Amino acid sequence: MALKEPFMVKCVIGNTDLELSADSGESFLIKDIQIYNPASNYITCTIDKVTVGYFRVKGTLGSHLPFLNARSEHSHDWKTSTTAAGDQTSFVGLNNAGGTEIASKMIGGLSADTLYRRVNQLAKSSMQGMKTILGLLAEKGIFKGYPVATGQTFKITGAKQSGAIQLVVYEIHEEGDITPDMPNGTEAKEYFFMNYGNCGGNVNADGDTLYNTPKSPAQFPDFPFGKVVDPKKEITIHGICASDFAPKENDGTNYCYTKYLKFIRGRKTLFDEDMNGLLLYAPFSTAYGNMDMVGEGQSIIGNYSDVDMKMPLFFPTPLVYGPGEELNIYLTTVKGGNGQNIAIDEHEIALIETVKILEE
């Protein structure tokens, strides 16, 4: 066995799917993927006709495979004094972070003793030191790469459009070194995947709502989203990506926001003797700056995306489930007045899982 090239990249810009084929005399190990400006919110990774990966690459909760930002921009709140006067000739129109013009509040003078939230544009923060989710999971030994054997083709779909960028980092090995039965391969007995799921519709409730709808493709197990573990499979949950959330529609009277994420195995609530669950608290009955509040509350869980950069929660002892076993996950929310909808893409979670195919 010999490693021929330890670092290679394949990049496609524009309206073409990225494809990488291992020709005679070589085999590949895909180490990382980065996506910019994709057509869809999710990409699918295949080797030949076998689905090996599925990732969120844009949307409200952010991309798990971003190009990492090196420049930081931010916004500030403006608080006027109790003696603020001003006049309309002294100021030009300004937008808050959510894009709402607040100049109309300044015509004839700034209002006294008023807090103007997030006056300047809130852009993405610096991501120095971060990796993609694949880079992080490789560092932790969970993701072992996508093996592309001689004669096989790795392909990404869902990203291509004008202005899109797709990039993979990979190693070149000699023919026969990388085989389809390696972890994550087309004939693997063990594979990793990001298992995305939601509650099946908008959440607007004071209490618990069950996560019962898988988002990941049918080629992957549905467990724990409404299904038990399939026969002849063992599933290990290493951790979870999630964001505390309050929608931009929260107006102080009608509101809804997340509070806990509850794991129930059998009749036991995991991780919390008080049976509340894991804190996912976004207590914003009024949203700031006409924008969704993503990952701005208090939580021990992060999404590790380009929107919510907090680390995922990794369980010190991974959760292991065998055939027929179940796990129920609930989102606890707080509702005031008529509430507001927390949409499917706004309360989505992703479980970091490894699947083992059990022997007969």
C-alpha positions as YAML, in Angstrom:
chain: A
units: angstrom
residues:
- id: 1
  name: MET
  ca: [0.00, 0.00, 0.00]
- id: 2
  name: ALA
  ca: [1.25, 3.48, -0.87]
- id: 3
  name: LEU
  ca: [-0.07, 6.99, -0.57]
- id: 4
  name: LYS
  ca: [0.74, 8.70, -3.86]
- id: 5
  name: GLU
  ca: [-0.60, 12.19, -3.10]
- id: 6
  name: PRO
  ca: [-1.63, 13.30, 0.43]
- id: 7
  name: PHE
  ca: [-3.39, 16.49, -0.66]
- id: 8
  name: MET
  ca: [-5.37, 17.04, -3.84]
- id: 9
  name: VAL
  ca: [-8.37, 19.22, -4.65]
- id: 10
  name: LYS
  ca: [-11.12, 19.09, -7.25]
- id: 11
  name: CYS
  ca: [-13.06, 22.32, -7.80]
- id: 12
  name: VAL
  ca: [-16.06, 23.02, -10.03]
- id: 13
  name: ILE
  ca: [-17.45, 26.54, -10.52]
- id: 14
  name: GLY
  ca: [-20.86, 27.07, -12.08]
- id: 15
  name: ASN
  ca: [-23.65, 24.93, -13.48]
- id: 16
  name: THR
  ca: [-21.93, 21.52, -13.53]
- id: 17
  name: ASP
  ca: [-22.06, 18.64, -11.04]
- id: 18
  name: LEU
  ca: [-18.72, 17.81, -9.46]
- id: 19
  name: GLU
  ca: [-17.52, 14.36, -10.50]
- id: 20
  name: LEU
  ca: [-14.26, 12.67, -9.55]
- id: 21
  name: SER
  ca: [-13.34, 9.34, -11.15]
- id: 22
  name: ALA
  ca: [-10.55, 7.01, -10.06]
- id: 23
  name: ASP
  ca: [-8.81, 5.76, -13.19]
- id: 24
  name: SER
  ca: [-6.63, 2.68, -13.64]
- id: 25
  name: GLY
  ca: [-3.67, 2.65, -11.29]
- id: 26
  name: GLU
  ca: [-5.23, 4.91, -8.65]
- id: 27
  name: SER
  ca: [-7.89, 5.08, -5.95]
- id: 28
  name: PHE
  ca: [-9.14, 8.01, -3.86]
- id: 29
  name: LEU
  ca: [-10.12, 8.85, -0.31]
- id: 30
  name: ILE
  ca: [-12.39, 11.92, -0.07]
- id: 31
  name: LYS
  ca: [-11.41, 13.86, 3.05]
- id: 32
  name: ASP
  ca: [-13.53, 17.03, 2.97]
- id: 33
  name: ILE
  ca: [-16.18, 18.93, 0.98]
- id: 34
  name: GLN
  ca: [-16.93, 22.66, 0.75]
- id: 35
  name: ILE
  ca: [-19.91, 24.24, -1.00]
- id: 36
  name: TYR
  ca: [-20.72, 27.87, -1.87]
- id: 37
  name: ASN
  ca: [-23.94, 29.36, -3.31]
- id: 38
  name: PRO
  ca: [-25.66, 26.04, -4.06]
- id: 39
  name: ALA
  ca: [-28.94, 25.69, -5.95]
- id: 40
  name: SER
  ca: [-30.51, 23.54, -3.22]
- id: 41
  name: ASN
  ca: [-30.43, 23.60, 0.57]
- id: 42
  name: TYR
  ca: [-29.01, 20.07, 0.60]
- id: 43
  name: ILE
  ca: [-26.49, 18.14, -1.46]
- id: 44
  name: THR
  ca: [-26.33, 14.42, -2.09]
- id: 45
  name: CYS
  ca: [-23.03, 12.57, -2.43]
- id: 46
  name: THR
  ca: [-22.89, 9.33, -4.37]
- id: 47
  name: ILE
  ca: [-20.26, 6.81, -5.39]
- id: 48
  name: ASP
  ca: [-21.46, 5.27, -8.63]
- id: 49
  name: LYS
  ca: [-25.19, 4.83, -7.85]
- id: 50
  name: VAL
  ca: [-24.87, 4.42, -4.08]
- id: 51
  name: THR
  ca: [-25.82, 7.35, -1.83]
- id: 52
  name: VAL
  ca: [-23.05, 7.86, 0.73]
- id: 53
  name: GLY
  ca: [-23.71, 11.36, 2.09]
- id: 54
  name: TYR
  ca: [-26.34, 14.06, 2.50]
- id: 55
  name: PHE
  ca: [-25.66, 17.52, 3.94]
- id: 56
  name: ARG
  ca: [-27.39, 20.82, 4.54]
- id: 57
  name: VAL
  ca: [-25.44, 23.49, 2.64]
- id: 58
  name: LYS
  ca: [-27.61, 26.60, 3.10]
- id: 59
  name: GLY
  ca: [-30.79, 27.81, 4.78]
- id: 60
  name: THR
  ca: [-31.91, 29.46, 7.99]
- id: 61
  name: LEU
  ca: [-29.69, 27.34, 10.26]
- id: 62
  name: GLY
  ca: [-26.68, 27.54, 7.97]
- id: 63
  name: SER
  ca: [-24.37, 25.27, 5.99]
- id: 64
  name: HIS
  ca: [-22.46, 22.31, 7.42]
- id: 65
  name: LEU
  ca: [-19.98, 22.45, 4.52]
- id: 66
  name: PRO
  ca: [-19.16, 26.15, 4.10]
- id: 67
  name: PHE
  ca: [-16.14, 27.93, 2.79]
- id: 68
  name: LEU
  ca: [-14.88, 29.49, 6.01]
- id: 69
  name: ASN
  ca: [-15.24, 33.24, 6.40]
- id: 70
  name: ALA
  ca: [-12.07, 35.17, 7.17]
- id: 71
  name: ARG
  ca: [-13.62, 38.62, 7.53]
- id: 72
  name: SER
  ca: [-15.89, 39.76, 10.34]
- id: 73
  name: GLU
  ca: [-18.69, 42.29, 10.01]
- id: 74
  name: HIS
  ca: [-21.22, 43.09, 12.69]
- id: 75
  name: SER
  ca: [-23.95, 45.46, 13.76]
- id: 76
  name: HIS
  ca: [-24.59, 47.76, 16.70]
- id: 77
  name: ASP
  ca: [-27.65, 48.87, 18.61]
- id: 78
  name: TRP
  ca: [-28.25, 52.63, 18.79]
- id: 79
  name: LYS
  ca: [-29.65, 54.08, 22.00]
- id: 80
  name: THR
  ca: [-30.67, 57.74, 21.94]
- id: 81
  name: SER
  ca: [-30.39, 59.90, 25.03]
- id: 82
  name: THR
  ca: [-33.38, 61.35, 26.83]
- id: 83
  name: THR
  ca: [-32.57, 64.75, 25.34]
- id: 84
  name: ALA
  ca: [-32.06, 63.60, 21.75]
- id: 85
  name: ALA
  ca: [-33.29, 66.15, 19.27]
- id: 86
  name: GLY
  ca: [-31.75, 65.89, 15.82]
- id: 87
  name: ASP
  ca: [-33.42, 66.89, 12.60]
- id: 88
  name: GLN
  ca: [-34.19, 65.18, 9.34]
- id: 89
  name: THR
  ca: [-31.34, 66.91, 7.51]
- id: 90
  name: SER
  ca: [-28.75, 65.39, 9.83]
- id: 91
  name: PHE
  ca: [-29.34, 61.75, 8.96]
- id: 92
  name: VAL
  ca: [-29.74, 59.57, 5.91]
- id: 93
  name: GLY
  ca: [-31.88, 56.46, 5.72]
- id: 94
  name: LEU
  ca: [-30.56, 53.44, 7.62]
- id: 95
  name: ASN
  ca: [-31.48, 49.77, 7.51]
- id: 96
  name: ASN
  ca: [-31.42, 47.40, 10.46]
- id: 97
  name: ALA
  ca: [-29.98, 43.88, 10.26]
- id: 98
  name: GLY
  ca: [-33.25, 42.45, 8.99]
- id: 99
  name: GLY
  ca: [-33.41, 44.94, 6.13]
- id: 100
  name: THR
  ca: [-36.16, 47.17, 7.55]
- id: 101
  name: GLU
  ca: [-35.70, 50.88, 6.96]
- id: 102
  name: ILE
  ca: [-35.78, 52.85, 10.18]
- id: 103
  name: ALA
  ca: [-35.27, 56.27, 8.59]
- id: 104
  name: SER
  ca: [-38.97, 56.97, 8.99]
- id: 105
  name: LYS
  ca: [-38.44, 56.96, 12.74]
- id: 106
  name: MET
  ca: [-35.86, 59.69, 12.31]
- id: 107
  name: ILE
  ca: [-37.87, 62.12, 10.18]
- id: 108
  name: GLY
  ca: [-38.29, 65.28, 12.18]
- id: 109
  name: GLY
  ca: [-35.65, 64.11, 14.63]
- id: 110
  name: LEU
  ca: [-34.55, 61.02, 16.49]
- id: 111
  name: SER
  ca: [-36.96, 59.81, 19.13]
- id: 112
  name: ALA
  ca: [-35.66, 60.43, 22.62]
- id: 113
  name: ASP
  ca: [-34.74, 57.54, 24.91]
- id: 114
  name: THR
  ca: [-35.18, 54.95, 22.15]
- id: 115
  name: LEU
  ca: [-33.18, 51.79, 21.47]
- id: 116
  name: TYR
  ca: [-32.66, 51.16, 17.75]
- id: 117
  name: ARG
  ca: [-31.72, 47.50, 17.37]
- id: 118
  name: ARG
  ca: [-29.02, 46.29, 14.97]
- id: 119
  name: VAL
  ca: [-28.82, 49.39, 12.87]
- id: 120
  name: ASN
  ca: [-26.06, 48.26, 10.51]
- id: 121
  name: GLN
  ca: [-26.09, 45.13, 8.40]
- id: 122
  name: LEU
  ca: [-25.33, 41.98, 10.37]
- id: 123
  name: ALA
  ca: [-23.03, 39.96, 8.13]
- id: 124
  name: LYS
  ca: [-21.24, 36.68, 8.76]
- id: 125
  name: SER
  ca: [-18.61, 36.57, 11.44]
- id: 126
  name: SER
  ca: [-15.08, 35.31, 11.13]
- id: 127
  name: MET
  ca: [-14.80, 31.51, 11.28]
- id: 128
  name: GLN
  ca: [-11.09, 31.33, 12.09]
- id: 129
  name: GLY
  ca: [-10.24, 27.97, 13.65]
- id: 130
  name: MET
  ca: [-13.43, 26.28, 12.45]
- id: 131
  name: LYS
  ca: [-13.67, 23.37, 10.05]
- id: 132
  name: THR
  ca: [-16.51, 21.92, 8.05]
- id: 133
  name: ILE
  ca: [-18.56, 19.31, 9.90]
- id: 134
  name: LEU
  ca: [-16.61, 16.65, 7.98]
- id: 135
  name: GLY
  ca: [-13.31, 18.17, 9.05]
- id: 136
  name: LEU
  ca: [-14.43, 18.23, 12.68]
- id: 137
  name: LEU
  ca: [-15.73, 14.65, 12.60]
- id: 138
  name: ALA
  ca: [-12.56, 13.43, 10.88]
- id: 139
  name: GLU
  ca: [-10.54, 15.00, 13.69]
- id: 140
  name: LYS
  ca: [-12.68, 13.07, 16.20]
- id: 141
  name: GLY
  ca: [-12.29, 9.79, 14.29]
- id: 142
  name: ILE
  ca: [-15.99, 9.56, 13.40]
- id: 143
  name: PHE
  ca: [-15.69, 10.35, 9.68]
- id: 144
  name: LYS
  ca: [-13.09, 8.17, 7.98]
- id: 145
  name: GLY
  ca: [-13.46, 9.56, 4.48]
- id: 146
  name: TYR
  ca: [-15.36, 8.41, 1.40]
- id: 147
  name: PRO
  ca: [-13.43, 5.62, -0.36]
- id: 148
  name: VAL
  ca: [-13.49, 5.73, -4.17]
- id: 149
  name: ALA
  ca: [-12.06, 2.51, -5.56]
- id: 150
  name: THR
  ca: [-10.46, 2.15, -8.97]
- id: 151
  name: GLY
  ca: [-13.14, 2.55, -11.65]
- id: 152
  name: GLN
  ca: [-15.62, 4.29, -9.34]
- id: 153
  name: THR
  ca: [-16.92, 7.88, -9.56]
- id: 154
  name: PHE
  ca: [-17.72, 10.24, -6.69]
- id: 155
  name: LYS
  ca: [-20.44, 12.79, -7.52]
- id: 156
  name: ILE
  ca: [-22.17, 15.74, -5.85]
- id: 157
  name: THR
  ca: [-25.71, 16.73, -6.88]
- id: 158
  name: GLY
  ca: [-27.91, 19.58, -5.69]
- id: 159
  name: ALA
  ca: [-25.30, 22.32, -5.80]
- id: 160
  name: LYS
  ca: [-24.76, 23.23, -9.44]
- id: 161
  name: GLN
  ca: [-25.97, 26.59, -10.73]
- id: 162
  name: SER
  ca: [-24.41, 29.77, -12.04]
- id: 163
  name: GLY
  ca: [-22.11, 31.11, -9.33]
- id: 164
  name: ALA
  ca: [-21.97, 27.88, -7.31]
- id: 165
  name: ILE
  ca: [-18.63, 26.49, -6.14]
- id: 166
  name: GLN
  ca: [-18.02, 22.85, -5.21]
- id: 167
  name: LEU
  ca: [-14.69, 21.67, -3.83]
- id: 168
  name: VAL
  ca: [-13.45, 18.34, -2.49]
- id: 169
  name: VAL
  ca: [-10.18, 17.54, -0.76]
- id: 170
  name: TYR
  ca: [-8.87, 14.03, -1.33]
- id: 171
  name: GLU
  ca: [-5.91, 11.67, -1.26]
- id: 172
  name: ILE
  ca: [-4.61, 9.59, -4.17]
- id: 173
  name: HIS
  ca: [-3.62, 6.01, -3.36]
- id: 174
  name: GLU
  ca: [-2.43, 3.16, -5.51]
- id: 175
  name: GLU
  ca: [-4.95, 0.89, -7.19]
- id: 176
  name: GLY
  ca: [-6.33, -1.63, -4.73]
- id: 177
  name: ASP
  ca: [-5.43, 0.38, -1.64]
- id: 178
  name: ILE
  ca: [-8.89, 1.92, -1.38]
- id: 179
  name: THR
  ca: [-11.72, -0.61, -1.64]
- id: 180
  name: PRO
  ca: [-15.55, -0.45, -1.70]
- id: 181
  name: ASP
  ca: [-15.84, -2.36, 1.61]
- id: 182
  name: MET
  ca: [-13.99, 0.29, 3.60]
- id: 183
  name: PRO
  ca: [-16.11, 2.45, 5.98]
- id: 184
  name: ASN
  ca: [-18.52, 4.69, 4.03]
- id: 185
  name: GLY
  ca: [-17.87, 2.77, 0.80]
- id: 186
  name: THR
  ca: [-20.41, 1.31, -1.59]
- id: 187
  name: GLU
  ca: [-20.11, -2.15, 0.00]
- id: 188
  name: ALA
  ca: [-19.36, -1.00, 3.55]
- id: 189
  name: LYS
  ca: [-20.62, -2.77, 6.66]
- id: 190
  name: GLU
  ca: [-20.20, 0.50, 8.56]
- id: 191
  name: TYR
  ca: [-20.96, 4.04, 7.49]
- id: 192
  name: PHE
  ca: [-21.38, 7.53, 8.92]
- id: 193
  name: PHE
  ca: [-24.15, 9.97, 8.02]
- id: 194
  name: MET
  ca: [-25.78, 13.19, 9.18]
- id: 195
  name: ASN
  ca: [-29.36, 12.27, 10.04]
- id: 196
  name: TYR
  ca: [-31.57, 15.33, 9.58]
- id: 197
  name: GLY
  ca: [-35.08, 15.39, 11.01]
- id: 198
  name: ASN
  ca: [-37.97, 17.67, 11.98]
- id: 199
  name: CYS
  ca: [-41.41, 17.65, 13.60]
- id: 200
  name: GLY
  ca: [-43.32, 17.26, 10.34]
- id: 201
  name: GLY
  ca: [-44.78, 20.77, 10.25]
- id: 202
  name: ASN
  ca: [-44.71, 24.18, 11.84]
- id: 203
  name: VAL
  ca: [-44.27, 24.24, 15.62]
- id: 204
  name: ASN
  ca: [-46.47, 26.75, 17.45]
- id: 205
  name: ALA
  ca: [-47.12, 25.27, 20.86]
- id: 206
  name: ASP
  ca: [-46.58, 25.67, 24.57]
- id: 207
  name: GLY
  ca: [-45.07, 22.30, 25.42]
- id: 208
  name: ASP
  ca: [-43.53, 19.30, 23.67]
- id: 209
  name: THR
  ca: [-43.60, 18.39, 19.98]
- id: 210
  name: LEU
  ca: [-42.20, 15.07, 18.70]
- id: 211
  name: TYR
  ca: [-39.51, 14.88, 16.04]
- id: 212
  name: ASN
  ca: [-41.13, 12.30, 13.77]
- id: 213
  name: THR
  ca: [-40.11, 13.14, 10.20]
- id: 214
  name: PRO
  ca: [-36.76, 12.24, 8.60]
- id: 215
  name: LYS
  ca: [-35.28, 14.67, 6.08]
- id: 216
  name: SER
  ca: [-32.39, 12.50, 4.95]
- id: 217
  name: PRO
  ca: [-32.88, 10.31, 1.84]
- id: 218
  name: ALA
  ca: [-34.64, 6.96, 1.99]
- id: 219
  name: GLN
  ca: [-31.30, 5.20, 1.47]
- id: 220
  name: PHE
  ca: [-30.48, 5.99, 5.11]
- id: 221
  name: PRO
  ca: [-32.29, 4.68, 8.22]
- id: 222
  name: ASP
  ca: [-35.18, 6.82, 9.53]
- id: 223
  name: PHE
  ca: [-34.41, 6.08, 13.20]
- id: 224
  name: PRO
  ca: [-35.10, 7.83, 15.49]
- id: 225
  name: PHE
  ca: [-37.49, 10.04, 13.53]
- id: 226
  name: GLY
  ca: [-40.72, 8.07, 13.83]
- id: 227
  name: LYS
  ca: [-39.14, 4.63, 13.35]
- id: 228
  name: VAL
  ca: [-37.30, 2.02, 15.39]
- id: 229
  name: VAL
  ca: [-33.90, 0.67, 14.38]
- id: 230
  name: ASP
  ca: [-34.11, -1.54, 11.30]
- id: 231
  name: PRO
  ca: [-33.46, -5.30, 11.58]
- id: 232
  name: LYS
  ca: [-29.79, -6.31, 11.30]
- id: 233
  name: LYS
  ca: [-28.57, -2.78, 12.04]
- id: 234
  name: GLU
  ca: [-26.89, -1.12, 14.99]
- id: 235
  name: ILE
  ca: [-26.93, 2.68, 15.18]
- id: 236
  name: THR
  ca: [-24.59, 4.79, 17.26]
- id: 237
  name: ILE
  ca: [-25.48, 8.43, 17.95]
- id: 238
  name: HIS
  ca: [-22.27, 10.32, 18.63]
- id: 239
  name: GLY
  ca: [-23.79, 13.77, 19.02]
- id: 240
  name: ILE
  ca: [-26.26, 16.33, 17.77]
- id: 241
  name: CYS
  ca: [-26.33, 19.59, 15.84]
- id: 242
  name: ALA
  ca: [-29.16, 21.97, 16.76]
- id: 243
  name: SER
  ca: [-29.83, 25.68, 17.26]
- id: 244
  name: ASP
  ca: [-31.87, 27.51, 19.85]
- id: 245
  name: PHE
  ca: [-34.34, 29.58, 17.85]
- id: 246
  name: ALA
  ca: [-36.86, 32.42, 17.98]
- id: 247
  name: PRO
  ca: [-38.56, 33.58, 14.75]
- id: 248
  name: LYS
  ca: [-38.34, 37.14, 13.50]
- id: 249
  name: GLU
  ca: [-42.15, 37.39, 13.68]
- id: 250
  name: ASN
  ca: [-42.06, 37.40, 17.52]
- id: 251
  name: ASP
  ca: [-43.56, 40.78, 18.44]
- id: 252
  name: GLY
  ca: [-43.77, 40.72, 22.24]
- id: 253
  name: THR
  ca: [-47.44, 39.75, 22.26]
- id: 254
  name: ASN
  ca: [-47.59, 36.75, 19.94]
- id: 255
  name: TYR
  ca: [-44.44, 34.68, 20.11]
- id: 256
  name: CYS
  ca: [-42.92, 31.20, 20.24]
- id: 257
  name: TYR
  ca: [-39.36, 30.12, 21.01]
- id: 258
  name: THR
  ca: [-37.38, 26.99, 21.85]
- id: 259
  name: LYS
  ca: [-36.52, 25.99, 25.42]
- id: 260
  name: TYR
  ca: [-35.42, 22.32, 25.67]
- id: 261
  name: LEU
  ca: [-34.58, 19.29, 23.55]
- id: 262
  name: LYS
  ca: [-35.76, 16.15, 25.28]
- id: 263
  name: PHE
  ca: [-34.46, 12.59, 24.64]
- id: 264
  name: ILE
  ca: [-36.70, 9.78, 25.92]
- id: 265
  name: ARG
  ca: [-35.61, 6.14, 25.81]
- id: 266
  name: GLY
  ca: [-38.41, 3.89, 26.95]
- id: 267
  name: ARG
  ca: [-39.91, 5.90, 29.82]
- id: 268
  name: LYS
  ca: [-36.63, 7.51, 30.88]
- id: 269
  name: THR
  ca: [-35.70, 11.10, 30.07]
- id: 270
  name: LEU
  ca: [-32.00, 11.03, 29.30]
- id: 271
  name: PHE
  ca: [-29.38, 13.42, 30.69]
- id: 272
  name: ASP
  ca: [-31.66, 15.28, 33.14]
- id: 273
  name: GLU
  ca: [-33.11, 14.04, 36.44]
- id: 274
  name: ASP
  ca: [-35.60, 16.92, 36.35]
- id: 275
  name: MET
  ca: [-36.89, 15.47, 33.05]
- id: 276
  name: ASN
  ca: [-36.71, 18.78, 31.19]
- id: 277
  name: GLY
  ca: [-34.02, 17.74, 28.72]
- id: 278
  name: LEU
  ca: [-31.11, 19.63, 27.20]
- id: 279
  name: LEU
  ca: [-31.25, 23.41, 27.33]
- id: 280
  name: LEU
  ca: [-32.07, 24.98, 23.95]
- id: 281
  name: TYR
  ca: [-33.24, 28.33, 25.27]
- id: 282
  name: ALA
  ca: [-33.95, 31.35, 23.06]
- id: 283
  name: PRO
  ca: [-36.07, 33.59, 25.33]
- id: 284
  name: PHE
  ca: [-36.77, 36.31, 22.78]
- id: 285
  name: SER
  ca: [-40.47, 37.16, 22.92]
- id: 286
  name: THR
  ca: [-39.53, 40.08, 20.68]
- id: 287
  name: ALA
  ca: [-37.02, 39.44, 17.90]
- id: 288
  name: TYR
  ca: [-34.22, 41.96, 17.45]
- id: 289
  name: GLY
  ca: [-33.75, 43.85, 14.20]
- id: 290
  name: ASN
  ca: [-36.49, 42.06, 12.24]
- id: 291
  name: MET
  ca: [-34.42, 38.90, 11.96]
- id: 292
  name: ASP
  ca: [-34.56, 35.28, 13.12]
- id: 293
  name: MET
  ca: [-32.67, 34.70, 16.35]
- id: 294
  name: VAL
  ca: [-30.50, 31.66, 15.56]
- id: 295
  name: GLY
  ca: [-28.15, 30.37, 18.24]
- id: 296
  name: GLU
  ca: [-28.32, 33.64, 20.17]
- id: 297
  name: GLY
  ca: [-29.81, 32.22, 23.35]
- id: 298
  name: GLN
  ca: [-28.33, 29.84, 25.91]
- id: 299
  name: SER
  ca: [-27.70, 26.21, 25.01]
- id: 300
  name: ILE
  ca: [-25.12, 23.46, 25.35]
- id: 301
  name: ILE
  ca: [-25.88, 22.42, 21.77]
- id: 302
  name: GLY
  ca: [-24.68, 24.19, 18.64]
- id: 303
  name: ASN
  ca: [-25.12, 23.63, 14.90]
- id: 304
  name: TYR
  ca: [-21.49, 24.11, 13.82]
- id: 305
  name: SER
  ca: [-22.62, 25.96, 10.71]
- id: 306
  name: ASP
  ca: [-21.82, 29.29, 9.11]
- id: 307
  name: VAL
  ca: [-24.84, 30.78, 10.93]
- id: 308
  name: ASP
  ca: [-24.58, 29.08, 14.34]
- id: 309
  name: MET
  ca: [-20.88, 28.41, 14.93]
- id: 310
  name: LYS
  ca: [-21.25, 26.82, 18.35]
- id: 311
  name: MET
  ca: [-19.88, 23.27, 18.64]
- id: 312
  name: PRO
  ca: [-22.24, 20.29, 18.34]
- id: 313
  name: LEU
  ca: [-22.96, 18.41, 21.53]
- id: 314
  name: PHE
  ca: [-20.92, 15.19, 21.61]
- id: 315
  name: PHE
  ca: [-22.05, 12.61, 24.14]
- id: 316
  name: PRO
  ca: [-19.17, 11.38, 26.36]
- id: 317
  name: THR
  ca: [-20.57, 7.89, 25.90]
- id: 318
  name: PRO
  ca: [-22.25, 7.52, 22.50]
- id: 319
  name: LEU
  ca: [-25.83, 6.23, 22.46]
- id: 320
  name: VAL
  ca: [-26.03, 2.75, 20.92]
- id: 321
  name: TYR
  ca: [-29.30, 1.21, 19.68]
- id: 322
  name: GLY
  ca: [-29.95, -2.26, 18.29]
- id: 323
  name: PRO
  ca: [-32.69, -3.75, 16.09]
- id: 324
  name: GLY
  ca: [-36.21, -2.77, 17.19]
- id: 325
  name: GLU
  ca: [-35.10, -0.21, 19.76]
- id: 326
  name: GLU
  ca: [-36.55, 3.29, 19.77]
- id: 327
  name: LEU
  ca: [-35.66, 6.80, 20.87]
- id: 328
  name: ASN
  ca: [-38.11, 9.69, 20.99]
- id: 329
  name: ILE
  ca: [-36.88, 13.28, 20.72]
- id: 330
  name: TYR
  ca: [-39.12, 16.21, 21.65]
- id: 331
  name: LEU
  ca: [-38.78, 19.95, 21.16]
- id: 332
  name: THR
  ca: [-40.06, 22.00, 24.09]
- id: 333
  name: THR
  ca: [-41.26, 25.47, 23.13]
- id: 334
  name: VAL
  ca: [-42.78, 28.46, 24.91]
- id: 335
  name: LYS
  ca: [-45.81, 30.19, 23.35]
- id: 336
  name: GLY
  ca: [-47.37, 33.56, 24.13]
- id: 337
  name: GLY
  ca: [-50.64, 34.93, 22.77]
- id: 338
  name: ASN
  ca: [-51.43, 33.36, 19.41]
- id: 339
  name: GLY
  ca: [-47.80, 32.31, 19.05]
- id: 340
  name: GLN
  ca: [-45.74, 32.33, 15.87]
- id: 341
  name: ASN
  ca: [-44.71, 29.46, 13.61]
- id: 342
  name: ILE
  ca: [-41.29, 27.87, 13.93]
- id: 343
  name: ALA
  ca: [-41.01, 26.30, 10.49]
- id: 344
  name: ILE
  ca: [-39.60, 22.90, 9.53]
- id: 345
  name: ASP
  ca: [-36.27, 24.31, 8.41]
- id: 346
  name: GLU
  ca: [-36.04, 26.44, 11.58]
- id: 347
  name: HIS
  ca: [-36.33, 23.61, 14.12]
- id: 348
  name: GLU
  ca: [-34.44, 20.94, 12.17]
- id: 349
  name: ILE
  ca: [-31.82, 18.93, 14.03]
- id: 350
  name: ALA
  ca: [-29.05, 16.66, 12.76]
- id: 351
  name: LEU
  ca: [-27.88, 13.55, 14.59]
- id: 352
  name: ILE
  ca: [-24.29, 12.45, 13.99]
- id: 353
  name: GLU
  ca: [-24.66, 8.70, 13.45]
- id: 354
  name: THR
  ca: [-22.71, 5.60, 12.55]
- id: 355
  name: VAL
  ca: [-24.60, 2.61, 11.17]
- id: 356
  name: LYS
  ca: [-23.28, -0.96, 11.40]
- id: 357
  name: ILE
  ca: [-24.70, -3.81, 9.34]
- id: 358
  name: LEU
  ca: [-24.92, -6.82, 11.65]
- id: 359
  name: GLU
  ca: [-23.87, -10.24, 10.47]
- id: 360
  name: GLU
  ca: [-26.44, -12.97, 9.89]
...
